[in-house]
Tab-separated table of N, CA and C in Angstrom:
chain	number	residue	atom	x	y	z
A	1	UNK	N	-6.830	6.166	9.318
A	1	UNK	CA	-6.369	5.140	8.418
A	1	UNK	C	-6.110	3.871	9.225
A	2	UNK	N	-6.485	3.078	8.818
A	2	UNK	CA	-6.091	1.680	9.270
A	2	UNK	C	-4.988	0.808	9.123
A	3	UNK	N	-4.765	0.042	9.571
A	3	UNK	CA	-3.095	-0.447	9.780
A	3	UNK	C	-3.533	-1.142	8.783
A	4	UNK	N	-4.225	-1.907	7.965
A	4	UNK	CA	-4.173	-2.855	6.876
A	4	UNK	C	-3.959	-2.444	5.356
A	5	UNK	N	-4.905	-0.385	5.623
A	5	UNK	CA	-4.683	0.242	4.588
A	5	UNK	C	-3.384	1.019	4.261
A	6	UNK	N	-2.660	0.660	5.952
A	6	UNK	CA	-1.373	1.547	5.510
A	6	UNK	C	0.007	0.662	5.048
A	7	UNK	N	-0.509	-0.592	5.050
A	7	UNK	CA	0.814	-2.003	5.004
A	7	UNK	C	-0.005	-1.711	3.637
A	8	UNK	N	-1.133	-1.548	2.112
A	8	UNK	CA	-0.974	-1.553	1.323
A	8	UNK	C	-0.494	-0.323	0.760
A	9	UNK	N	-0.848	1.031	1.180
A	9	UNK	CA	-0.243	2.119	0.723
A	9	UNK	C	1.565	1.251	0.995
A	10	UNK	N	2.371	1.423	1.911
A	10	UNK	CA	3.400	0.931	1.837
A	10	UNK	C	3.939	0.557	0.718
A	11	UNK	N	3.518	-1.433	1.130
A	11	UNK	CA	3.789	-2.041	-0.610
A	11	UNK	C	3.256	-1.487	-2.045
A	12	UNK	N	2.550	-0.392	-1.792
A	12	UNK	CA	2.357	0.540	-3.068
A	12	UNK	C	3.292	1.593	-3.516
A	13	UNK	N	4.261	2.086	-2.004
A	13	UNK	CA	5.390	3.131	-2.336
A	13	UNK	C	6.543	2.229	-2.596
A	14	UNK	N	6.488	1.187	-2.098
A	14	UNK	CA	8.045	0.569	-2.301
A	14	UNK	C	8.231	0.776	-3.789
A	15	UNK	N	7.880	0.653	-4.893
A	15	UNK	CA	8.128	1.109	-6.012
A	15	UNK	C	6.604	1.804	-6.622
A	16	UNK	N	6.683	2.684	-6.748
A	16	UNK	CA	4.854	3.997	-7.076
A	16	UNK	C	5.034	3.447	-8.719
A	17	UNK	N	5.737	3.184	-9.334
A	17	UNK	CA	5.993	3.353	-10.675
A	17	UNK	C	5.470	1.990	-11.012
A	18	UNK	N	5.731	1.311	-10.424
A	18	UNK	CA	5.442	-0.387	-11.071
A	18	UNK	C	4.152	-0.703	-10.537
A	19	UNK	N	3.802	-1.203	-11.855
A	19	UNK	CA	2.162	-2.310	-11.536
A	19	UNK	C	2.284	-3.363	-11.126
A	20	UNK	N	1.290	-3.288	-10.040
A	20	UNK	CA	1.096	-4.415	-9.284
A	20	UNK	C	-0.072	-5.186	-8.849
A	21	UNK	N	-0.058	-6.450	-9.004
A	21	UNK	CA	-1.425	-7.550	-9.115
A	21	UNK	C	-1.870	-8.119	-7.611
A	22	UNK	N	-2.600	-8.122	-7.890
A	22	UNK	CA	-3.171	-8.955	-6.542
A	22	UNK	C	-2.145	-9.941	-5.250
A	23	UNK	N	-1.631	-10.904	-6.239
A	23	UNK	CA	-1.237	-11.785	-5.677
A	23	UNK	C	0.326	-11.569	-5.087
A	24	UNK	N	0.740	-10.229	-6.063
A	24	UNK	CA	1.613	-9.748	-5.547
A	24	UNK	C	1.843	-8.948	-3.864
A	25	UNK	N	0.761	-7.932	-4.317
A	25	UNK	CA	0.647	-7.396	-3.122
A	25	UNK	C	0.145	-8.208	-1.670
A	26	UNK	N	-0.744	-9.725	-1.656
A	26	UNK	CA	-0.942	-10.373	-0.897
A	26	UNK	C	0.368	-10.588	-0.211
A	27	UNK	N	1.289	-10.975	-1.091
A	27	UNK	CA	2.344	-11.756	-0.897
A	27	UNK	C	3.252	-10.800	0.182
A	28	UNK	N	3.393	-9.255	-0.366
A	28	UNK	CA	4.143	-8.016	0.194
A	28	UNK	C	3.422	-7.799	1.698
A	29	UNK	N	1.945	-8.005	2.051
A	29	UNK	CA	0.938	-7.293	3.146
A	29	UNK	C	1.158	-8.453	3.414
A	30	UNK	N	1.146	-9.660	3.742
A	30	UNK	CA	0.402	-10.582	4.452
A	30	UNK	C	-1.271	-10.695	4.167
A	31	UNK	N	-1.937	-10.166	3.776
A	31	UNK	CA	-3.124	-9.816	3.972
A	31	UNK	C	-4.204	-10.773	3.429
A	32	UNK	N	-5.498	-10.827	3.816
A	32	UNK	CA	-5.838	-12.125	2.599
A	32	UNK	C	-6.783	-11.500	1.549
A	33	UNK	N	-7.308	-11.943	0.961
A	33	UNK	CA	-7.574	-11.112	-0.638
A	33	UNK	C	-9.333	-10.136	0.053
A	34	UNK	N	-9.958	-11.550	0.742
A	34	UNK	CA	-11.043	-10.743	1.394
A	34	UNK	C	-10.265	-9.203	1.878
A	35	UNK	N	-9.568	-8.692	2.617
A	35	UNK	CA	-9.111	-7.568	3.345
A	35	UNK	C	-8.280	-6.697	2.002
A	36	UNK	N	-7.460	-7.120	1.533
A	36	UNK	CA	-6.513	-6.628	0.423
A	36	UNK	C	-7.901	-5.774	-0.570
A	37	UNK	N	-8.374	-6.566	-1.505
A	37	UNK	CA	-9.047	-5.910	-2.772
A	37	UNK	C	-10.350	-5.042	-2.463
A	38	UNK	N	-10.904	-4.916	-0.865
A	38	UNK	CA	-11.717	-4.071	-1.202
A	38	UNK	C	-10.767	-2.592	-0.443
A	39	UNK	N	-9.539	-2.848	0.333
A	39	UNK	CA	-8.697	-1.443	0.668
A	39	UNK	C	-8.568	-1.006	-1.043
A	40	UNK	N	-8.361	-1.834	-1.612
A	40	UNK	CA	-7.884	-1.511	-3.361
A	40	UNK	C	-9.367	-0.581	-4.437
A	41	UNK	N	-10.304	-1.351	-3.750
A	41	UNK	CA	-11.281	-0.576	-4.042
A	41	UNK	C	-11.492	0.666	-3.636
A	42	UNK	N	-11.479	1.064	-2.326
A	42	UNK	CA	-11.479	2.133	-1.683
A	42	UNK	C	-10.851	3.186	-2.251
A	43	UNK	N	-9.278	2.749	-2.403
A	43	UNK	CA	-8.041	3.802	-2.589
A	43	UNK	C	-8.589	4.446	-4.141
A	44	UNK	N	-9.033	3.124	-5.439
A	44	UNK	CA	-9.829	3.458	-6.881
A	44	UNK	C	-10.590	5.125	-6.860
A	45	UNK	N	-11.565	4.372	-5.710
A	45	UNK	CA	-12.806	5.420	-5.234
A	45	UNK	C	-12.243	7.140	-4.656
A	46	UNK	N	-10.850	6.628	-4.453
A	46	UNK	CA	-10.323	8.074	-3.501
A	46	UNK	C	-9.582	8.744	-4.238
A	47	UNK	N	-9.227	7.996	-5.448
A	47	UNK	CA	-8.630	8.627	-7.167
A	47	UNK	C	-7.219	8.284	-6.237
A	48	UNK	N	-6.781	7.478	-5.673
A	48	UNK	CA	-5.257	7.355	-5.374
A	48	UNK	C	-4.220	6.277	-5.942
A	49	UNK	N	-5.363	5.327	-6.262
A	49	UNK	CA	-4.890	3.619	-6.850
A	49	UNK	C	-5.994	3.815	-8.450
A	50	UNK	N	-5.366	3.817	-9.683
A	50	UNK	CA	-6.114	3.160	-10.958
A	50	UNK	C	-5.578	1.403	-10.943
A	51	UNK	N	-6.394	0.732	-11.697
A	51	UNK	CA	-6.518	-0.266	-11.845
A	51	UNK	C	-6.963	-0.477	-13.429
A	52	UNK	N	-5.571	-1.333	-14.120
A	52	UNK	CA	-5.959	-1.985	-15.620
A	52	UNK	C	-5.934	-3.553	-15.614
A	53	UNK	N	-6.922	-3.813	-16.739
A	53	UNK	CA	-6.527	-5.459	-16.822
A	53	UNK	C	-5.247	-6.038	-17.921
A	54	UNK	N	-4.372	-6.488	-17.627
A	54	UNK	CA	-3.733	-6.877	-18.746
A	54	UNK	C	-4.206	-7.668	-19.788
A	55	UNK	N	-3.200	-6.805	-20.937
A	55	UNK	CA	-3.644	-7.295	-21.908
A	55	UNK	C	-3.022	-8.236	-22.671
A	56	UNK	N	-3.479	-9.553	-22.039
A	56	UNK	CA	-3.124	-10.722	-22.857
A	56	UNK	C	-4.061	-11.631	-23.330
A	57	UNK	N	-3.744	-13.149	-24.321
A	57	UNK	CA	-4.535	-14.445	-24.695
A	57	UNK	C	-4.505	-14.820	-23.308
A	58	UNK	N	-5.441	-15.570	-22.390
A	58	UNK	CA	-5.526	-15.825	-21.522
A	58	UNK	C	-5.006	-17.572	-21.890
A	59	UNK	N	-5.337	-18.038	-23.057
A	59	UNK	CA	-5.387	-19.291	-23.165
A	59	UNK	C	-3.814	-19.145	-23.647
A	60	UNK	N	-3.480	-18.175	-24.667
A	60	UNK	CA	-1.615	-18.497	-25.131
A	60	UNK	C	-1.034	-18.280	-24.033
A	61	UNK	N	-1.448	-17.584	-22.321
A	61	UNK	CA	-0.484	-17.310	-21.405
A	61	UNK	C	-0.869	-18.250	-20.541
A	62	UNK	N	-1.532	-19.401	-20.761
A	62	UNK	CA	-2.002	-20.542	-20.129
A	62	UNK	C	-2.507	-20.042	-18.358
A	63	UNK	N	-2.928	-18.672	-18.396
A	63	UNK	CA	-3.190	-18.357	-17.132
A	63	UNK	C	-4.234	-17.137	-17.334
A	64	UNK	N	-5.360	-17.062	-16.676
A	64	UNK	CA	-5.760	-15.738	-16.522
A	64	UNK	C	-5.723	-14.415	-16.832
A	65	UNK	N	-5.720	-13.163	-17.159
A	65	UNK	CA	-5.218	-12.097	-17.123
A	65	UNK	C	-5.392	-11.351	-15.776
A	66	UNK	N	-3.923	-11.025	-15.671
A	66	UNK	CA	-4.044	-10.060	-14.002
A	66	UNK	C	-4.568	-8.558	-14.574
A	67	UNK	N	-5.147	-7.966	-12.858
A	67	UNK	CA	-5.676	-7.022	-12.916
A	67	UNK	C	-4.251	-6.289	-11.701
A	68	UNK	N	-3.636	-5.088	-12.699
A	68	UNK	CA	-2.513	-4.148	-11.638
A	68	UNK	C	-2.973	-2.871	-11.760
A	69	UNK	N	-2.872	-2.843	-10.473
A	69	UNK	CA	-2.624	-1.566	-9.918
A	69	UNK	C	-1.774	-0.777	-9.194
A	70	UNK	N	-1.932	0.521	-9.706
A	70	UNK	CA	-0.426	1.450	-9.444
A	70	UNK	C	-1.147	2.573	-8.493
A	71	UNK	N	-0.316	3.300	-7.974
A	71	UNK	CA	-0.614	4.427	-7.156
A	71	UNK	C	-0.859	5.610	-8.284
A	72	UNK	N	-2.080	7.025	-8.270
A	72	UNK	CA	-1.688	7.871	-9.347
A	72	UNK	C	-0.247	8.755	-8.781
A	73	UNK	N	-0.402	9.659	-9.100
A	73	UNK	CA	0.773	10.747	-8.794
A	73	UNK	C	0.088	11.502	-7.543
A	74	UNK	N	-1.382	11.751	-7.955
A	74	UNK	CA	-2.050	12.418	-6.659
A	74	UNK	C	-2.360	11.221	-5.440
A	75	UNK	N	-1.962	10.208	-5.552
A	75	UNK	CA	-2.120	8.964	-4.537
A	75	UNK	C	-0.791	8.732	-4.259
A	76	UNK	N	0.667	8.904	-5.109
A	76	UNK	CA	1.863	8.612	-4.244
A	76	UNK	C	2.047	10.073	-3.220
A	77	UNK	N	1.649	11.062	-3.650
A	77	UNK	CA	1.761	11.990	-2.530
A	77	UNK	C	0.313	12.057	-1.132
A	78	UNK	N	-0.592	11.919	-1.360
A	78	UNK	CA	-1.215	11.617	-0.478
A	78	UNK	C	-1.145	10.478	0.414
A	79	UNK	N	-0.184	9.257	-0.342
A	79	UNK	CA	-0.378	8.186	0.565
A	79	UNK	C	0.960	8.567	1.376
A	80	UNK	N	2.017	9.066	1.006
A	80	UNK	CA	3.069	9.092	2.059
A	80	UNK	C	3.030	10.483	2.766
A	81	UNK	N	1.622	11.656	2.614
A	81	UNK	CA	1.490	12.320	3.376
A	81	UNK	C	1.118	11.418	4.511
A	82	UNK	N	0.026	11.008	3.801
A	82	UNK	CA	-1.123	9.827	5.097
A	82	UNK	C	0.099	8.967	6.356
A	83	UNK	N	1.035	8.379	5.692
A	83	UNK	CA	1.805	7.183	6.328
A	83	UNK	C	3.160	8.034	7.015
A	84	UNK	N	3.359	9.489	6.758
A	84	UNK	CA	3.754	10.264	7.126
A	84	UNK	C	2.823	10.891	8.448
A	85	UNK	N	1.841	10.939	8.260
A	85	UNK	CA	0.645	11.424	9.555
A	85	UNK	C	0.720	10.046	9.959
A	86	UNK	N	0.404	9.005	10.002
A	86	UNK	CA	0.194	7.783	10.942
A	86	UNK	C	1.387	7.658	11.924
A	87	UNK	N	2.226	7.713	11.365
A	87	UNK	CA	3.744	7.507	11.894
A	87	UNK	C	4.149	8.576	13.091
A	88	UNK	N	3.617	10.131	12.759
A	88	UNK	CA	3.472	11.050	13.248
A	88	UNK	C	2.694	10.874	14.701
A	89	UNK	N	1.434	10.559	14.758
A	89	UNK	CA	0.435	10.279	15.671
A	89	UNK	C	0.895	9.355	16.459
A	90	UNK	N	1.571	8.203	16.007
A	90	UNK	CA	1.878	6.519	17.106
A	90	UNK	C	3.347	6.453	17.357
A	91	UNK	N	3.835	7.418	17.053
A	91	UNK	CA	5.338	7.390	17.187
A	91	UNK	C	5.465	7.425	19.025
A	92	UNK	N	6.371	6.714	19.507
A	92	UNK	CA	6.591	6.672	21.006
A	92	UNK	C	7.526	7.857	21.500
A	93	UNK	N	7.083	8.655	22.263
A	93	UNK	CA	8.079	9.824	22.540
A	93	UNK	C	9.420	8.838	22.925
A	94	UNK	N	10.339	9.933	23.350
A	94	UNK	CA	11.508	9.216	23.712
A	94	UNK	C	12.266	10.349	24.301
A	95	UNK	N	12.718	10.222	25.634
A	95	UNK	CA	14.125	10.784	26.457
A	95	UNK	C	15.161	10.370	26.095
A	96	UNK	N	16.740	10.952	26.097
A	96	UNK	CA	18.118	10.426	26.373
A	96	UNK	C	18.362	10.482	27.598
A	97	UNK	N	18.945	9.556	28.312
A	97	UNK	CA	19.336	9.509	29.804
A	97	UNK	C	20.721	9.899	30.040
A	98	UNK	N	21.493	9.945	31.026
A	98	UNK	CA	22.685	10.604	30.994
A	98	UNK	C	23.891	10.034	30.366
A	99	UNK	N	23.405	8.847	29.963
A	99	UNK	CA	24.933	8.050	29.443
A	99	UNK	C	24.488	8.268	27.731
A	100	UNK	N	23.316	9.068	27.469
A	100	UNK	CA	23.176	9.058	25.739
A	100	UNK	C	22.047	8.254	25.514
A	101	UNK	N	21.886	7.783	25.742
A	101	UNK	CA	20.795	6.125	25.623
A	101	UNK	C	19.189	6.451	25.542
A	102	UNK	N	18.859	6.518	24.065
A	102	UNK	CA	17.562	6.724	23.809
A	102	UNK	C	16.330	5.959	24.610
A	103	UNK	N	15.576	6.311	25.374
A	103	UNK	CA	14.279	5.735	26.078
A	103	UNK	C	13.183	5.680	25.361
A	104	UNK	N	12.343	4.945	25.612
A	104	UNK	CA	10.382	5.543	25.345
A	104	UNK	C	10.944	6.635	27.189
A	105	UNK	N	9.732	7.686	27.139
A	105	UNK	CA	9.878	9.115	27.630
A	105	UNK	C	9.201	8.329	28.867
A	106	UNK	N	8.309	6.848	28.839
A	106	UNK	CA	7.745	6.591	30.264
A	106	UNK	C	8.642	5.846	31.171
């Protein structure tokens, strides 16, 4: 997994329940939309992220209609298995030295 796909799984667990748009999640990742919407595609393709368009007048909401997406139920547990394994793998060992005092182990 890639560090870009795991800063959107992330801003996807901070709340699994709520839909979320593009510009939102830019805003949460840093990320820019080139990098953001095709991880969003991917996750679609992996059945972990659905994606609806809202349903509004585009002209009575004087704006566009956003497209949100939520994590499914089989994507909030796979993604915090996943970010659970990433974390696992890059985590820095660590010693206590004699006064208590957590180290990296080098």
């Amino acid at each position: 997994m890639t560090v870009t796909t795991a800063q959107v799984l992330a801003a996807l667990l901070a709340d699994p329940a709520a839909d979320r748009y593009g510009l939102e999640l830019i805003q949460a990742t840093g990320l820019a939309s080139g990098t953001l919407y095709p991880i969003l595609h991917r996750l679609q393709e992996a059945g972990w992220v659905t994606a609806l368009w809202e349903d509004i007048d585009p002209a009575e909401a004087g704006r566009p209609a956003r497209r949100f997406y939520r994590l499914t139920p089989d994507g909030v547990e796979q993604a915090r298995d996943a970010l659970a394994e990433l974390h696992r793998r890059t985590a820095v060992p660590t010693t206590k030295n004699a006064s208590g005092t957590v180290r990296p182990a080098w």
